[in-house]
mmCIF file of N, CA and C in Angstrom:
data_model
loop_
_atom_site.group_PDB
_atom_site.id
_atom_site.type_symbol
_atom_site.label_atom_id
_atom_site.label_comp_id
_atom_site.label_asym_id
_atom_site.label_seq_id
_atom_site.Cartn_x
_atom_site.Cartn_y
_atom_site.Cartn_z
ATOM 1 N N MET A 1 88.916 122.371 39.135
ATOM 2 C CA MET A 1 88.551 121.060 40.338
ATOM 3 C C MET A 1 89.635 121.853 41.616
ATOM 4 N N ILE A 2 88.514 121.711 42.337
ATOM 5 C CA ILE A 2 89.218 122.221 43.954
ATOM 6 C C ILE A 2 89.844 121.247 44.663
ATOM 7 N N ARG A 3 91.125 121.437 44.895
ATOM 8 C CA ARG A 3 92.091 120.441 45.934
ATOM 9 C C ARG A 3 92.124 120.724 47.255
ATOM 10 N N LEU A 4 91.782 119.995 48.178
ATOM 11 C CA LEU A 4 91.869 119.818 49.457
ATOM 12 C C LEU A 4 92.801 119.860 50.172
ATOM 13 N N ASN A 5 93.823 120.464 50.632
ATOM 14 C CA ASN A 5 94.932 120.126 51.531
ATOM 15 C C ASN A 5 94.685 119.461 53.104
ATOM 16 N N THR A 6 95.035 118.060 52.729
ATOM 17 C CA THR A 6 94.766 117.474 53.908
ATOM 18 C C THR A 6 95.952 117.423 55.177
ATOM 19 N N ILE A 7 96.968 117.967 54.924
ATOM 20 C CA ILE A 7 97.852 118.024 55.708
ATOM 21 C C ILE A 7 97.752 119.231 56.892
ATOM 22 N N HIS A 8 97.529 119.272 57.977
ATOM 23 C CA HIS A 8 97.455 120.014 59.030
ATOM 24 C C HIS A 8 98.739 120.931 59.413
ATOM 25 N N LYS A 9 98.656 122.314 58.865
ATOM 26 C CA LYS A 9 99.622 123.051 59.517
ATOM 27 C C LYS A 9 99.225 123.742 60.433
ATOM 28 N N PRO A 10 100.025 123.863 61.579
ATOM 29 C CA PRO A 10 99.885 124.726 62.670
ATOM 30 C C PRO A 10 100.003 126.415 62.267
ATOM 31 N N ASP A 11 98.776 127.086 62.925
ATOM 32 C CA ASP A 11 99.069 128.443 62.908
ATOM 33 C C ASP A 11 100.630 128.990 63.800
ATOM 34 N N PRO A 12 101.059 130.040 63.094
ATOM 35 C CA PRO A 12 102.110 130.221 63.500
ATOM 36 C C PRO A 12 101.847 131.462 64.710
ATOM 37 N N ALA A 13 100.663 131.744 64.318
ATOM 38 C CA ALA A 13 100.202 132.862 65.263
ATOM 39 C C ALA A 13 99.641 132.246 66.831
ATOM 40 N N MET A 14 99.062 131.107 66.653
ATOM 41 C CA MET A 14 99.096 129.909 67.849
ATOM 42 C C MET A 14 100.214 129.664 68.586
ATOM 43 N N GLU A 15 100.344 130.111 70.044
ATOM 44 C CA GLU A 15 101.549 129.665 70.781
ATOM 45 C C GLU A 15 101.130 128.402 71.423
ATOM 46 N N VAL A 16 102.345 127.649 71.361
ATOM 47 C CA VAL A 16 102.320 126.249 72.098
ATOM 48 C C VAL A 16 102.691 126.239 73.287
ATOM 49 N N ALA A 17 102.069 125.974 74.826
ATOM 50 C CA ALA A 17 102.522 126.230 75.889
ATOM 51 C C ALA A 17 102.703 124.925 76.498
ATOM 52 N N THR A 18 104.349 124.751 76.930
ATOM 53 C CA THR A 18 104.322 123.496 77.835
ATOM 54 C C THR A 18 103.995 123.500 79.249
ATOM 55 N N LEU A 19 102.997 122.746 79.658
ATOM 56 C CA LEU A 19 102.332 122.896 81.031
ATOM 57 C C LEU A 19 102.852 121.756 81.909
ATOM 58 N N SER A 20 103.248 122.010 83.415
ATOM 59 C CA SER A 20 103.857 121.002 84.066
ATOM 60 C C SER A 20 102.509 120.167 84.530
ATOM 61 N N LYS A 21 101.274 120.703 84.844
ATOM 62 C CA LYS A 21 100.195 119.984 85.333
ATOM 63 C C LYS A 21 99.232 120.045 84.004
ATOM 64 N N PRO A 22 98.058 119.071 83.820
ATOM 65 C CA PRO A 22 97.428 119.052 82.904
ATOM 66 C C PRO A 22 96.121 120.243 83.277
ATOM 67 N N TYR A 23 96.088 120.914 82.250
ATOM 68 C CA TYR A 23 94.600 121.909 82.189
ATOM 69 C C TYR A 23 93.395 121.775 82.439
ATOM 70 N N SER A 24 92.707 122.162 83.559
ATOM 71 C CA SER A 24 91.598 121.802 83.895
ATOM 72 C C SER A 24 90.695 123.431 83.289
ATOM 73 N N PRO A 25 89.678 123.187 82.812
ATOM 74 C CA PRO A 25 88.895 124.659 82.464
ATOM 75 C C PRO A 25 88.356 124.977 83.550
ATOM 76 N N LEU A 26 88.159 123.965 84.705
ATOM 77 C CA LEU A 26 87.622 124.834 86.038
ATOM 78 C C LEU A 26 88.876 125.345 87.156
ATOM 79 N N GLN A 27 89.759 125.224 86.624
ATOM 80 C CA GLN A 27 91.212 125.732 87.399
ATOM 81 C C GLN A 27 90.824 127.403 87.841
ATOM 82 N N PRO A 28 90.556 128.644 86.760
ATOM 83 C CA PRO A 28 90.397 129.641 87.000
ATOM 84 C C PRO A 28 89.160 129.716 88.028
ATOM 85 N N VAL A 29 88.465 129.015 88.250
ATOM 86 C CA VAL A 29 87.277 128.926 89.133
ATOM 87 C C VAL A 29 87.789 129.000 90.581
ATOM 88 N N ALA A 30 88.346 127.668 90.567
ATOM 89 C CA ALA A 30 89.030 127.209 91.851
ATOM 90 C C ALA A 30 89.956 128.298 92.285
ATOM 91 N N ASN A 31 90.452 128.810 91.053
ATOM 92 C CA ASN A 31 91.235 129.836 91.637
ATOM 93 C C ASN A 31 90.866 131.029 92.649
ATOM 94 N N ALA A 32 89.896 131.519 91.835
ATOM 95 C CA ALA A 32 89.119 132.846 92.337
ATOM 96 C C ALA A 32 88.136 132.312 93.675
ATOM 97 N N ILE A 33 88.046 131.097 93.896
ATOM 98 C CA ILE A 33 86.947 130.796 95.332
ATOM 99 C C ILE A 33 88.387 130.626 96.120
ATOM 100 N N GLU A 34 89.647 129.821 96.227
ATOM 101 C CA GLU A 34 90.561 130.241 96.728
ATOM 102 C C GLU A 34 91.010 131.426 97.307
ATOM 103 N N ARG A 35 90.977 132.640 96.488
ATOM 104 C CA ARG A 35 91.288 134.004 97.054
ATOM 105 C C ARG A 35 90.378 134.667 97.623
ATOM 106 N N ILE A 36 89.339 134.068 97.568
ATOM 107 C CA ILE A 36 87.690 134.473 98.230
ATOM 108 C C ILE A 36 87.784 134.116 99.763
ATOM 109 N N PHE A 37 87.993 132.669 99.493
ATOM 110 C CA PHE A 37 87.715 131.734 101.089
ATOM 111 C C PHE A 37 89.155 131.094 101.329
ATOM 112 N N ALA A 38 89.313 131.479 102.985
ATOM 113 C CA ALA A 38 90.937 131.169 103.309
ATOM 114 C C ALA A 38 90.741 129.569 103.001
ATOM 115 N N SER A 39 91.732 128.972 103.232
ATOM 116 C CA SER A 39 91.823 127.633 103.156
ATOM 117 C C SER A 39 92.317 127.102 104.589
ATOM 118 N N ASP A 40 92.053 126.094 104.908
ATOM 119 C CA ASP A 40 92.674 125.465 105.925
ATOM 120 C C ASP A 40 93.815 125.746 106.576
ATOM 121 N N GLN A 41 94.687 125.740 105.331
ATOM 122 C CA GLN A 41 96.279 125.979 105.623
ATOM 123 C C GLN A 41 96.733 127.601 106.031
ATOM 124 N N GLU A 42 95.762 128.243 105.612
ATOM 125 C CA GLU A 42 95.867 129.436 105.581
ATOM 126 C C GLU A 42 95.029 130.545 107.270
ATOM 127 N N GLN A 43 94.087 129.360 107.522
ATOM 128 C CA GLN A 43 93.893 129.834 108.730
ATOM 129 C C GLN A 43 94.227 129.425 109.964
ATOM 130 N N THR A 44 94.618 130.281 111.186
ATOM 131 C CA THR A 44 95.302 130.161 112.263
ATOM 132 C C THR A 44 94.494 129.239 112.946
ATOM 133 N N ARG A 45 95.171 128.273 113.993
ATOM 134 C CA ARG A 45 94.571 127.158 115.053
ATOM 135 C C ARG A 45 93.514 128.102 115.740
ATOM 136 N N ALA A 46 93.649 129.520 115.722
ATOM 137 C CA ALA A 46 92.548 130.068 117.092
ATOM 138 C C ALA A 46 91.356 130.272 115.923
ATOM 139 N N GLN A 47 91.422 130.427 114.923
ATOM 140 C CA GLN A 47 90.508 130.962 113.942
ATOM 141 C C GLN A 47 89.836 129.522 113.951
ATOM 142 N N LYS A 48 90.479 128.629 113.499
ATOM 143 C CA LYS A 48 89.995 127.282 113.261
ATOM 144 C C LYS A 48 88.896 126.778 114.917
ATOM 145 N N THR A 49 89.849 127.208 115.893
ATOM 146 C CA THR A 49 89.217 126.577 117.529
ATOM 147 C C THR A 49 87.817 127.672 117.380
ATOM 148 N N ARG A 50 87.464 128.777 117.215
ATOM 149 C CA ARG A 50 86.591 129.550 117.003
ATOM 150 C C ARG A 50 85.550 129.220 115.973
ATOM 151 N N SER A 51 85.956 128.816 114.808
ATOM 152 C CA SER A 51 84.817 128.299 113.997
ATOM 153 C C SER A 51 84.251 126.799 114.488
ATOM 154 N N ILE A 52 84.848 126.294 115.244
ATOM 155 C CA ILE A 52 84.367 125.296 115.822
ATOM 156 C C ILE A 52 83.608 125.140 117.247
ATOM 157 N N MET A 53 83.957 126.154 117.701
ATOM 158 C CA MET A 53 83.669 126.094 119.060
ATOM 159 C C MET A 53 82.557 127.588 119.484
ATOM 160 N N GLY A 54 82.765 128.142 118.642
ATOM 161 C CA GLY A 54 81.700 129.315 118.630
ATOM 162 C C GLY A 54 81.890 130.448 119.609
ATOM 163 N N ASP A 55 80.471 130.416 120.152
ATOM 164 C CA ASP A 55 80.239 131.071 121.420
ATOM 165 C C ASP A 55 81.169 130.967 122.784
ATOM 166 N N LEU A 56 81.070 129.763 122.654
ATOM 167 C CA LEU A 56 81.804 129.112 123.748
ATOM 168 C C LEU A 56 83.359 129.683 124.329
ATOM 169 N N VAL A 57 83.954 130.052 123.003
ATOM 170 C CA VAL A 57 85.357 130.757 123.300
ATOM 171 C C VAL A 57 85.167 132.167 123.088
ATOM 172 N N ALA A 58 83.928 132.659 122.811
ATOM 173 C CA ALA A 58 84.191 134.203 122.269
ATOM 174 C C ALA A 58 84.899 135.162 123.121
ATOM 175 N N ASP A 59 85.188 134.961 124.356
ATOM 176 C CA ASP A 59 85.877 135.823 124.980
ATOM 177 C C ASP A 59 87.292 135.482 125.508
ATOM 178 N N ALA A 60 87.513 134.629 124.709
ATOM 179 C CA ALA A 60 89.067 133.842 124.914
ATOM 180 C C ALA A 60 89.911 134.811 123.820
ATOM 181 N N ALA A 61 91.420 135.204 124.349
ATOM 182 C CA ALA A 61 92.146 135.677 123.432
ATOM 183 C C ALA A 61 92.836 134.678 122.479
ATOM 184 N N ASP A 62 93.124 135.133 121.440
ATOM 185 C CA ASP A 62 93.656 134.410 120.355
ATOM 186 C C ASP A 62 95.120 133.450 121.102
ATOM 187 N N GLU A 63 95.672 133.743 121.605
ATOM 188 C CA GLU A 63 96.994 133.437 121.892
ATOM 189 C C GLU A 63 96.647 132.443 123.108
ATOM 190 N N GLU A 64 95.695 132.229 123.795
ATOM 191 C CA GLU A 64 95.075 131.529 124.963
ATOM 192 C C GLU A 64 94.269 130.682 124.322
ATOM 193 N N LEU A 65 93.747 130.458 122.947
ATOM 194 C CA LEU A 65 93.225 129.609 122.169
ATOM 195 C C LEU A 65 94.359 128.602 121.513
ATOM 196 N N GLU A 66 95.537 129.258 120.951
ATOM 197 C CA GLU A 66 96.491 128.671 120.485
ATOM 198 C C GLU A 66 97.062 127.750 121.372
ATOM 199 N N LEU A 67 97.272 128.066 122.513
ATOM 200 C CA LEU A 67 98.202 127.433 123.648
ATOM 201 C C LEU A 67 96.983 126.146 123.930
ATOM 202 N N TYR A 68 95.798 126.252 124.478
ATOM 203 C CA TYR A 68 94.505 125.134 124.405
ATOM 204 C C TYR A 68 94.508 124.209 123.316
ATOM 205 N N ALA A 69 94.717 124.731 122.347
ATOM 206 C CA ALA A 69 94.689 123.892 120.861
ATOM 207 C C ALA A 69 96.123 122.962 120.736
ATOM 208 N N THR A 70 97.199 123.570 121.019
ATOM 209 C CA THR A 70 98.152 122.944 120.955
ATOM 210 C C THR A 70 98.232 122.319 121.952
ATOM 211 N N GLU A 71 98.180 122.267 123.380
ATOM 212 C CA GLU A 71 98.122 121.185 124.216
ATOM 213 C C GLU A 71 97.167 119.963 124.053
ATOM 214 N N PHE A 72 96.014 120.217 123.357
ATOM 215 C CA PHE A 72 95.173 119.235 123.352
ATOM 216 C C PHE A 72 95.472 118.559 122.081
ATOM 217 N N GLN A 73 96.103 119.020 121.250
ATOM 218 C CA GLN A 73 96.548 118.346 119.863
ATOM 219 C C GLN A 73 97.720 117.364 120.679
ATOM 220 N N ASN A 74 98.496 117.893 121.313
ATOM 221 C CA ASN A 74 99.414 116.956 122.094
ATOM 222 C C ASN A 74 99.165 115.838 122.888
ATOM 223 N N LEU A 75 97.932 116.066 123.640
ATOM 224 C CA LEU A 75 97.201 115.318 124.248
ATOM 225 C C LEU A 75 96.952 114.069 123.494
ATOM 226 N N ILE A 76 95.952 114.207 122.335
ATOM 227 C CA ILE A 76 95.772 113.445 121.474
ATOM 228 C C ILE A 76 96.834 112.385 120.793
ATOM 229 N N ASP A 77 97.910 112.976 120.657
ATOM 230 C CA ASP A 77 98.892 112.434 119.787
ATOM 231 C C ASP A 77 99.664 111.586 120.830
ATOM 232 N N GLU A 78 99.594 111.692 122.127
ATOM 233 C CA GLU A 78 100.116 111.066 122.997
ATOM 234 C C GLU A 78 99.186 109.881 123.265
ATOM 235 N N TRP A 79 97.917 110.132 123.382
ATOM 236 C CA TRP A 79 97.050 108.875 123.681
ATOM 237 C C TRP A 79 96.940 108.022 122.488
ATOM 238 N N LEU A 80 97.078 108.625 120.975
ATOM 239 C CA LEU A 80 96.928 107.691 120.129
ATOM 240 C C LEU A 80 98.458 107.108 120.204
ATOM 241 N N ASP A 81 99.295 107.677 120.235
ATOM 242 C CA ASP A 81 100.497 106.896 120.509
ATOM 243 C C ASP A 81 100.723 105.407 121.257
ATOM 244 N N GLU A 82 99.982 105.795 122.633
ATOM 245 C CA GLU A 82 99.768 104.710 123.516
ATOM 246 C C GLU A 82 98.706 103.511 123.084
ATOM 247 N N PHE A 83 97.832 104.174 122.290
ATOM 248 C CA PHE A 83 96.770 102.808 121.801
ATOM 249 C C PHE A 83 97.358 102.292 120.844
ATOM 250 N N GLU A 84 98.026 102.638 119.724
ATOM 251 C CA GLU A 84 98.826 101.896 118.947
ATOM 252 C C GLU A 84 100.347 101.321 119.281
ATOM 253 N N ARG A 85 101.105 101.564 120.496
ATOM 254 C CA ARG A 85 101.665 100.865 121.253
ATOM 255 C C ARG A 85 100.956 99.654 121.634
ATOM 256 N N GLN A 86 99.893 99.801 122.288
ATOM 257 C CA GLN A 86 99.155 98.500 123.068
ATOM 258 C C GLN A 86 98.682 97.347 121.685
ATOM 259 N N ALA A 87 98.504 97.917 120.678
ATOM 260 C CA ALA A 87 97.599 97.209 119.370
ATOM 261 C C ALA A 87 98.352 96.809 118.832
ATOM 262 N N PHE A 88 99.968 97.185 118.751
ATOM 263 C CA PHE A 88 101.056 96.447 117.841
ATOM 264 C C PHE A 88 102.349 96.366 118.361
ATOM 265 N N ASP A 89 101.748 95.598 119.585
ATOM 266 C CA ASP A 89 103.563 95.186 120.201
ATOM 267 C C ASP A 89 104.282 96.183 120.421
ATOM 268 N N HIS A 90 104.055 96.983 121.317
ATOM 269 C CA HIS A 90 104.758 98.072 121.569
ATOM 270 C C HIS A 90 105.664 99.001 120.482
ATOM 271 N N GLN A 91 104.637 99.166 119.310
ATOM 272 C CA GLN A 91 104.995 100.080 118.252
ATOM 273 C C GLN A 91 104.139 100.902 117.899
ATOM 274 N N THR A 92 104.405 101.857 117.325
ATOM 275 C CA THR A 92 103.409 102.810 116.519
ATOM 276 C C THR A 92 103.045 102.296 115.240
ATOM 277 N N LEU A 93 101.800 103.039 114.672
ATOM 278 C CA LEU A 93 101.494 102.632 113.353
ATOM 279 C C LEU A 93 103.057 103.256 112.269
ATOM 280 N N LYS A 94 103.124 104.167 112.489
ATOM 281 C CA LYS A 94 104.645 104.435 111.793
ATOM 282 C C LYS A 94 105.781 103.485 111.422
ATOM 283 N N GLN A 95 106.089 103.052 112.985
ATOM 284 C CA GLN A 95 107.014 102.119 113.363
ATOM 285 C C GLN A 95 106.749 100.986 112.334
ATOM 286 N N VAL A 96 105.464 100.294 112.794
ATOM 287 C CA VAL A 96 104.798 99.052 111.874
ATOM 288 C C VAL A 96 105.108 99.486 110.538
ATOM 289 N N LEU A 97 104.799 100.361 109.801
ATOM 290 C CA LEU A 97 104.648 100.521 108.685
ATOM 291 C C LEU A 97 106.209 101.140 108.079
ATOM 292 N N GLY A 98 107.297 100.994 108.764
ATOM 293 C CA GLY A 98 108.613 101.299 108.366
ATOM 294 C C GLY A 98 108.687 102.909 108.208
ATOM 295 N N GLN A 99 107.956 103.659 108.634
ATOM 296 C CA GLN A 99 108.359 105.036 108.425
ATOM 297 C C GLN A 99 108.564 105.968 109.253
ATOM 298 N N GLY A 100 108.907 105.344 110.523
ATOM 299 C CA GLY A 100 109.096 105.867 111.885
ATOM 300 C C GLY A 100 110.265 105.672 112.577
#
């Protein structure tokens, strides 16, 4: 008579890996795509500006675009802070939420 062994014995050839993040079968594909295409974090502000504005800034130097983008971002931040102070009794949203 044949006797079946019902106890699972791990194969010693199989290595057990401890992962800090859950494994995703799509991770190798995501890694390849990240290597092919620059992420937003890897793009300079000048590259982002060029991709948005196209031919309008074709003749501008990167340094000039960086300067304009930085100045524009500062203006936006100031406008948003002023709006928030008007809306939230002289406090920004971060102050209202206790984060700033």
